[in-house]
Amino acid sequence: MKKLLKIKEAVIVEGKYDKITLSNIIDAVIIPTDGFSVFKDESKRKLIRLIAQKNGVVIVTDSDSAGAQIRAFIKNICKDCKITNVYLPQVKGKEKRKVKSSKEGYLGVEGFKKEDILEAFKRSKIGLNPQKEAEIITKTDLFILNLSGGKKSSFERAEFCRFSGIPENISSGAFLDALNSLYSKEEFLKEVEVWRQGADKN
């Protein structure tokens, strides 16, 4: 079984292929901005900021002008939070899945080798002092708590989002990612208990 680099912060990348690449190298919540879409996606901006306020974020973008714009945008919306930048070198080339290289001709995050990505994280001092591994929140946990898979799960999930400050209209996958960035499993179960007790009083 391959050992992944454990990172407590959420990692912000540009696209889904960057997320897939990093998922094979690091153990962390990875949130893609979907390129420039994050500029207009209020829910994703709120989610990134919420997670950044809790544990901080690590930004890993392509080494071109578009990546620089996205990096600057994330830094701006999280300016009072802990931000760590991971910079990959500017290397000419293209990713295997692409027919031609990007506009500026530089290799994107997904095109780098594992060793190069780990070296970039090491330079930024990410994951050098790994925390004790906490038990993660799973889809099964959400099902047991009726926050997923039940008749009233969507309503319950929306109510919990309002209670906890998580954007309501994010996908179920993003909801689970947010929970694992904001809470340990023990903290989450306590938070649900407090929420339900408050709901019962109303």
PDB file of C-alpha atoms in Angstrom:
ATOM      1  CA  MET A   1       0.000   0.000   0.000  1.00  0.00           C
ATOM      2  CA  LYS A   2       1.486   3.330  -1.076  1.00  0.00           C
ATOM      3  CA  LYS A   3       2.118   5.913   1.641  1.00  0.00           C
ATOM      4  CA  LEU A   4       0.663   9.339   0.942  1.00  0.00           C
ATOM      5  CA  LEU A   5       1.908  12.655   2.284  1.00  0.00           C
ATOM      6  CA  LYS A   6      -0.535  13.616   5.047  1.00  0.00           C
ATOM      7  CA  ILE A   7      -1.644  17.266   4.926  1.00  0.00           C
ATOM      8  CA  LYS A   8      -4.153  18.799   7.343  1.00  0.00           C
ATOM      9  CA  GLU A   9      -4.820  21.896   5.217  1.00  0.00           C
ATOM     10  CA  ALA A  10      -7.149  21.831   2.233  1.00  0.00           C
ATOM     11  CA  VAL A  11      -5.264  21.937  -1.064  1.00  0.00           C
ATOM     12  CA  ILE A  12      -6.581  24.257  -3.784  1.00  0.00           C
ATOM     13  CA  VAL A  13      -5.863  23.292  -7.403  1.00  0.00           C
ATOM     14  CA  GLU A  14      -7.155  24.469 -10.766  1.00  0.00           C
ATOM     15  CA  GLY A  15      -8.843  21.432 -12.294  1.00  0.00           C
ATOM     16  CA  LYS A  16     -10.098  17.885 -11.805  1.00  0.00           C
ATOM     17  CA  TYR A  17      -7.043  16.311 -13.454  1.00  0.00           C
ATOM     18  CA  ASP A  18      -4.783  18.182 -11.022  1.00  0.00           C
ATOM     19  CA  LYS A  19      -6.928  16.775  -8.218  1.00  0.00           C
ATOM     20  CA  ILE A  20      -6.616  13.236  -9.591  1.00  0.00           C
ATOM     21  CA  THR A  21      -2.825  13.594  -9.849  1.00  0.00           C
ATOM     22  CA  LEU A  22      -2.415  14.921  -6.314  1.00  0.00           C
ATOM     23  CA  SER A  23      -4.827  12.322  -4.882  1.00  0.00           C
ATOM     24  CA  ASN A  24      -2.196   9.706  -5.717  1.00  0.00           C
ATOM     25  CA  ILE A  25       0.511  11.656  -3.881  1.00  0.00           C
ATOM     26  CA  ILE A  26      -1.069  13.407  -0.883  1.00  0.00           C
ATOM     27  CA  ASP A  27      -3.709  12.579   1.713  1.00  0.00           C
ATOM     28  CA  ALA A  28      -5.723  15.778   1.968  1.00  0.00           C
ATOM     29  CA  VAL A  29      -8.977  17.439   1.002  1.00  0.00           C
ATOM     30  CA  ILE A  30      -8.365  18.729  -2.534  1.00  0.00           C
ATOM     31  CA  ILE A  31     -10.657  21.395  -3.975  1.00  0.00           C
ATOM     32  CA  PRO A  32     -10.474  22.321  -7.682  1.00  0.00           C
ATOM     33  CA  THR A  33     -11.422  25.884  -8.661  1.00  0.00           C
ATOM     34  CA  ASP A  34     -12.534  24.661 -12.106  1.00  0.00           C
ATOM     35  CA  GLY A  35     -10.289  27.259 -13.651  1.00  0.00           C
ATOM     36  CA  PHE A  36     -11.679  30.794 -13.603  1.00  0.00           C
ATOM     37  CA  SER A  37     -15.151  29.485 -12.669  1.00  0.00           C
ATOM     38  CA  VAL A  38     -14.372  30.172  -9.008  1.00  0.00           C
ATOM     39  CA  PHE A  39     -14.448  33.905  -9.789  1.00  0.00           C
ATOM     40  CA  LYS A  40     -18.239  33.670 -10.252  1.00  0.00           C
ATOM     41  CA  ASP A  41     -19.029  30.647  -8.034  1.00  0.00           C
ATOM     42  CA  GLU A  42     -20.100  32.188  -4.736  1.00  0.00           C
ATOM     43  CA  SER A  43     -20.693  28.828  -3.038  1.00  0.00           C
ATOM     44  CA  LYS A  44     -17.200  27.590  -3.848  1.00  0.00           C
ATOM     45  CA  ARG A  45     -15.651  30.864  -2.682  1.00  0.00           C
ATOM     46  CA  LYS A  46     -17.527  30.621   0.629  1.00  0.00           C
ATOM     47  CA  LEU A  47     -16.470  26.992   1.043  1.00  0.00           C
ATOM     48  CA  ILE A  48     -12.794  27.766   0.390  1.00  0.00           C
ATOM     49  CA  ARG A  49     -12.870  30.696   2.813  1.00  0.00           C
ATOM     50  CA  LEU A  50     -14.651  28.670   5.495  1.00  0.00           C
ATOM     51  CA  ILE A  51     -12.102  25.866   5.250  1.00  0.00           C
ATOM     52  CA  ALA A  52      -9.215  28.358   5.182  1.00  0.00           C
ATOM     53  CA  GLN A  53     -10.431  29.977   8.395  1.00  0.00           C
ATOM     54  CA  LYS A  54     -10.416  26.594  10.127  1.00  0.00           C
ATOM     55  CA  ASN A  55      -7.176  24.947   9.021  1.00  0.00           C
ATOM     56  CA  GLY A  56      -5.643  27.139   6.336  1.00  0.00           C
ATOM     57  CA  VAL A  57      -5.133  26.278   2.672  1.00  0.00           C
ATOM     58  CA  VAL A  58      -2.308  25.215   0.408  1.00  0.00           C
ATOM     59  CA  ILE A  59      -2.438  26.689  -3.104  1.00  0.00           C
ATOM     60  CA  VAL A  60      -0.985  24.683  -5.999  1.00  0.00           C
ATOM     61  CA  THR A  61      -1.629  26.149  -9.454  1.00  0.00           C
ATOM     62  CA  ASP A  62      -0.007  25.910 -12.871  1.00  0.00           C
ATOM     63  CA  SER A  63       3.097  28.062 -13.372  1.00  0.00           C
ATOM     64  CA  ASP A  64       1.549  30.297 -16.030  1.00  0.00           C
ATOM     65  CA  SER A  65      -0.305  33.630 -15.958  1.00  0.00           C
ATOM     66  CA  ALA A  66      -3.711  31.945 -15.509  1.00  0.00           C
ATOM     67  CA  GLY A  67      -2.387  30.014 -12.511  1.00  0.00           C
ATOM     68  CA  ALA A  68      -0.971  33.241 -11.078  1.00  0.00           C
ATOM     69  CA  GLN A  69      -4.365  34.969 -11.438  1.00  0.00           C
ATOM     70  CA  ILE A  70      -6.166  32.125  -9.673  1.00  0.00           C
ATOM     71  CA  ARG A  71      -3.537  32.030  -6.916  1.00  0.00           C
ATOM     72  CA  ALA A  72      -3.884  35.785  -6.364  1.00  0.00           C
ATOM     73  CA  PHE A  73      -7.680  35.494  -6.270  1.00  0.00           C
ATOM     74  CA  ILE A  74      -7.615  32.730  -3.632  1.00  0.00           C
ATOM     75  CA  LYS A  75      -5.099  34.695  -1.562  1.00  0.00           C
ATOM     76  CA  ASN A  76      -7.399  37.719  -1.724  1.00  0.00           C
ATOM     77  CA  ILE A  77     -10.543  35.928  -0.539  1.00  0.00           C
ATOM     78  CA  CYS A  78      -8.548  34.208   2.226  1.00  0.00           C
ATOM     79  CA  LYS A  79      -6.256  37.121   3.090  1.00  0.00           C
ATOM     80  CA  ASP A  80      -6.760  36.881   6.854  1.00  0.00           C
ATOM     81  CA  CYS A  81      -6.229  33.093   6.881  1.00  0.00           C
ATOM     82  CA  LYS A  82      -3.152  30.874   6.872  1.00  0.00           C
ATOM     83  CA  ILE A  83      -2.064  30.382   3.271  1.00  0.00           C
ATOM     84  CA  THR A  84       0.861  28.289   2.064  1.00  0.00           C
ATOM     85  CA  ASN A  85       1.963  28.518  -1.561  1.00  0.00           C
ATOM     86  CA  VAL A  86       3.482  25.556  -3.370  1.00  0.00           C
ATOM     87  CA  TYR A  87       5.233  26.574  -6.580  1.00  0.00           C
ATOM     88  CA  LEU A  88       6.114  24.166  -9.362  1.00  0.00           C
ATOM     89  CA  PRO A  89       8.854  25.215 -11.799  1.00  0.00           C
ATOM     90  CA  GLN A  90       8.085  26.594 -15.236  1.00  0.00           C
ATOM     91  CA  VAL A  91       8.806  23.679 -17.522  1.00  0.00           C
ATOM     92  CA  LYS A  92       7.978  23.673 -21.227  1.00  0.00           C
ATOM     93  CA  GLY A  93       5.837  20.733 -22.302  1.00  0.00           C
ATOM     94  CA  LYS A  94       2.312  19.336 -22.433  1.00  0.00           C
ATOM     95  CA  GLU A  95       0.248  16.782 -20.533  1.00  0.00           C
ATOM     96  CA  LYS A  96      -0.228  13.356 -22.153  1.00  0.00           C
ATOM     97  CA  ARG A  97      -4.000  13.702 -22.444  1.00  0.00           C
ATOM     98  CA  LYS A  98      -3.761  16.994 -24.373  1.00  0.00           C
ATOM     99  CA  VAL A  99      -3.379  17.294 -28.119  1.00  0.00           C
ATOM    100  CA  LYS A 100      -1.351  20.493 -27.801  1.00  0.00           C
ATOM    101  CA  SER A 101       0.318  22.414 -25.007  1.00  0.00           C
ATOM    102  CA  SER A 102      -1.285  25.293 -23.111  1.00  0.00           C
ATOM    103  CA  LYS A 103      -1.273  28.857 -24.450  1.00  0.00           C
ATOM    104  CA  GLU A 104       2.041  29.683 -22.773  1.00  0.00           C
ATOM    105  CA  GLY A 105       3.468  26.207 -23.330  1.00  0.00           C
ATOM    106  CA  TYR A 106       4.193  25.357 -19.701  1.00  0.00           C
ATOM    107  CA  LEU A 107       3.514  21.998 -18.070  1.00  0.00           C
ATOM    108  CA  GLY A 108       0.521  22.011 -15.706  1.00  0.00           C
ATOM    109  CA  VAL A 109       0.331  20.421 -12.251  1.00  0.00           C
ATOM    110  CA  GLU A 110      -1.051  17.171 -13.674  1.00  0.00           C
ATOM    111  CA  GLY A 111       1.959  16.786 -15.967  1.00  0.00           C
ATOM    112  CA  PHE A 112       4.638  16.710 -13.277  1.00  0.00           C
ATOM    113  CA  LYS A 113       6.194  13.571 -11.861  1.00  0.00           C
ATOM    114  CA  LYS A 114       5.467  12.542  -8.294  1.00  0.00           C
ATOM    115  CA  GLU A 115       9.047  13.276  -7.216  1.00  0.00           C
ATOM    116  CA  ASP A 116       8.879  16.847  -8.533  1.00  0.00           C
ATOM    117  CA  ILE A 117       5.576  17.532  -6.784  1.00  0.00           C
ATOM    118  CA  LEU A 118       6.835  16.122  -3.481  1.00  0.00           C
ATOM    119  CA  GLU A 119       9.964  18.265  -3.782  1.00  0.00           C
ATOM    120  CA  ALA A 120       7.798  21.366  -4.303  1.00  0.00           C
ATOM    121  CA  PHE A 121       5.776  20.517  -1.182  1.00  0.00           C
ATOM    122  CA  LYS A 122       9.007  19.910   0.738  1.00  0.00           C
ATOM    123  CA  ARG A 123      10.374  23.328  -0.269  1.00  0.00           C
ATOM    124  CA  SER A 124       7.210  24.900   1.146  1.00  0.00           C
ATOM    125  CA  LYS A 125       7.625  22.855   4.352  1.00  0.00           C
ATOM    126  CA  ILE A 126       4.292  21.092   3.865  1.00  0.00           C
ATOM    127  CA  GLY A 127       3.760  17.775   5.638  1.00  0.00           C
ATOM    128  CA  LEU A 128       7.123  17.776   7.408  1.00  0.00           C
ATOM    129  CA  ASN A 129       5.498  17.497  10.826  1.00  0.00           C
ATOM    130  CA  PRO A 130       2.492  15.231  10.204  1.00  0.00           C
ATOM    131  CA  GLN A 131      -0.279  15.363  12.763  1.00  0.00           C
ATOM    132  CA  LYS A 132      -1.651  12.279  14.455  1.00  0.00           C
ATOM    133  CA  GLU A 133      -3.976  10.714  11.940  1.00  0.00           C
ATOM    134  CA  ALA A 134      -7.604  11.376  12.845  1.00  0.00           C
ATOM    135  CA  GLU A 135     -10.522   9.158  11.943  1.00  0.00           C
ATOM    136  CA  ILE A 136     -12.236  10.615   8.894  1.00  0.00           C
ATOM    137  CA  ILE A 137     -15.934  11.230   8.336  1.00  0.00           C
ATOM    138  CA  THR A 138     -17.341   8.851   5.709  1.00  0.00           C
ATOM    139  CA  LYS A 139     -20.406   8.562   3.490  1.00  0.00           C
ATOM    140  CA  THR A 140     -21.598   5.799   5.823  1.00  0.00           C
ATOM    141  CA  ASP A 141     -21.481   8.228   8.758  1.00  0.00           C
ATOM    142  CA  LEU A 142     -23.658  10.683   6.835  1.00  0.00           C
ATOM    143  CA  PHE A 143     -26.110   7.910   5.974  1.00  0.00           C
ATOM    144  CA  ILE A 144     -26.374   6.803   9.625  1.00  0.00           C
ATOM    145  CA  LEU A 145     -26.975  10.418  10.675  1.00  0.00           C
ATOM    146  CA  ASN A 146     -29.637  10.827   7.943  1.00  0.00           C
ATOM    147  CA  LEU A 147     -27.567  13.485   6.206  1.00  0.00           C
ATOM    148  CA  SER A 148     -27.350  11.367   3.066  1.00  0.00           C
ATOM    149  CA  GLY A 149     -29.422   8.697   1.309  1.00  0.00           C
ATOM    150  CA  GLY A 150     -32.699   9.209   3.185  1.00  0.00           C
ATOM    151  CA  LYS A 151     -36.051  10.788   2.298  1.00  0.00           C
ATOM    152  CA  LYS A 152     -35.375  13.919   4.357  1.00  0.00           C
ATOM    153  CA  SER A 153     -31.588  13.919   4.001  1.00  0.00           C
ATOM    154  CA  SER A 154     -31.439  16.928   1.679  1.00  0.00           C
ATOM    155  CA  PHE A 155     -33.511  18.965   4.130  1.00  0.00           C
ATOM    156  CA  GLU A 156     -31.446  17.766   7.099  1.00  0.00           C
ATOM    157  CA  ARG A 157     -28.191  18.484   5.309  1.00  0.00           C
ATOM    158  CA  ALA A 158     -29.336  22.002   4.415  1.00  0.00           C
ATOM    159  CA  GLU A 159     -30.335  22.608   8.038  1.00  0.00           C
ATOM    160  CA  PHE A 160     -26.956  21.433   9.286  1.00  0.00           C
ATOM    161  CA  CYS A 161     -25.204  23.621   6.708  1.00  0.00           C
ATOM    162  CA  ARG A 162     -27.097  26.659   7.991  1.00  0.00           C
ATOM    163  CA  PHE A 163     -26.163  25.723  11.557  1.00  0.00           C
ATOM    164  CA  SER A 164     -22.466  25.182  10.811  1.00  0.00           C
ATOM    165  CA  GLY A 165     -21.954  27.941   8.242  1.00  0.00           C
ATOM    166  CA  ILE A 166     -21.243  25.598   5.321  1.00  0.00           C
ATOM    167  CA  PRO A 167     -22.707  26.820   1.978  1.00  0.00           C
ATOM    168  CA  GLU A 168     -26.012  25.015   1.407  1.00  0.00           C
ATOM    169  CA  ASN A 169     -25.950  24.528  -2.348  1.00  0.00           C
ATOM    170  CA  ILE A 170     -22.679  22.586  -2.652  1.00  0.00           C
ATOM    171  CA  SER A 171     -22.596  19.017  -3.923  1.00  0.00           C
ATOM    172  CA  SER A 172     -22.706  16.045  -1.544  1.00  0.00           C
ATOM    173  CA  GLY A 173     -19.051  15.325  -2.330  1.00  0.00           C
ATOM    174  CA  ALA A 174     -18.037  18.901  -1.533  1.00  0.00           C
ATOM    175  CA  PHE A 175     -20.111  18.693   1.665  1.00  0.00           C
ATOM    176  CA  LEU A 176     -18.127  15.640   2.797  1.00  0.00           C
ATOM    177  CA  ASP A 177     -14.847  17.351   1.858  1.00  0.00           C
ATOM    178  CA  ALA A 178     -15.874  20.408   3.877  1.00  0.00           C
ATOM    179  CA  LEU A 179     -16.723  18.301   6.924  1.00  0.00           C
ATOM    180  CA  ASN A 180     -13.350  16.545   6.854  1.00  0.00           C
ATOM    181  CA  SER A 181     -11.580  19.908   6.573  1.00  0.00           C
ATOM    182  CA  LEU A 182     -13.550  21.514   9.388  1.00  0.00           C
ATOM    183  CA  TYR A 183     -13.956  18.673  11.888  1.00  0.00           C
ATOM    184  CA  SER A 184     -12.391  15.519  13.188  1.00  0.00           C
ATOM    185  CA  LYS A 185     -14.947  12.702  13.301  1.00  0.00           C
ATOM    186  CA  GLU A 186     -15.321  13.160  17.057  1.00  0.00           C
ATOM    187  CA  GLU A 187     -15.853  16.920  16.684  1.00  0.00           C
ATOM    188  CA  PHE A 188     -18.397  16.360  13.917  1.00  0.00           C
ATOM    189  CA  LEU A 189     -20.474  13.913  15.956  1.00  0.00           C
ATOM    190  CA  LYS A 190     -20.522  16.381  18.861  1.00  0.00           C
ATOM    191  CA  GLU A 191     -21.518  19.195  16.508  1.00  0.00           C
ATOM    192  CA  VAL A 192     -24.395  17.139  15.118  1.00  0.00           C
ATOM    193  CA  GLU A 193     -25.527  16.374  18.674  1.00  0.00           C
ATOM    194  CA  VAL A 194     -25.518  20.081  19.599  1.00  0.00           C
ATOM    195  CA  TRP A 195     -27.386  20.923  16.386  1.00  0.00           C
ATOM    196  CA  ARG A 196     -30.063  18.295  16.958  1.00  0.00           C
ATOM    197  CA  GLN A 197     -30.535  19.375  20.579  1.00  0.00           C
ATOM    198  CA  GLY A 198     -31.034  22.949  19.438  1.00  0.00           C
ATOM    199  CA  ALA A 199     -33.469  21.846  16.728  1.00  0.00           C
ATOM    200  CA  ASP A 200     -35.481  19.842  19.279  1.00  0.00           C
ATOM    201  CA  LYS A 201     -35.932  22.946  21.454  1.00  0.00           C
ATOM    202  CA  ASN A 202     -37.398  24.964  18.581  1.00  0.00           C
TER     203      ASN A 202
END
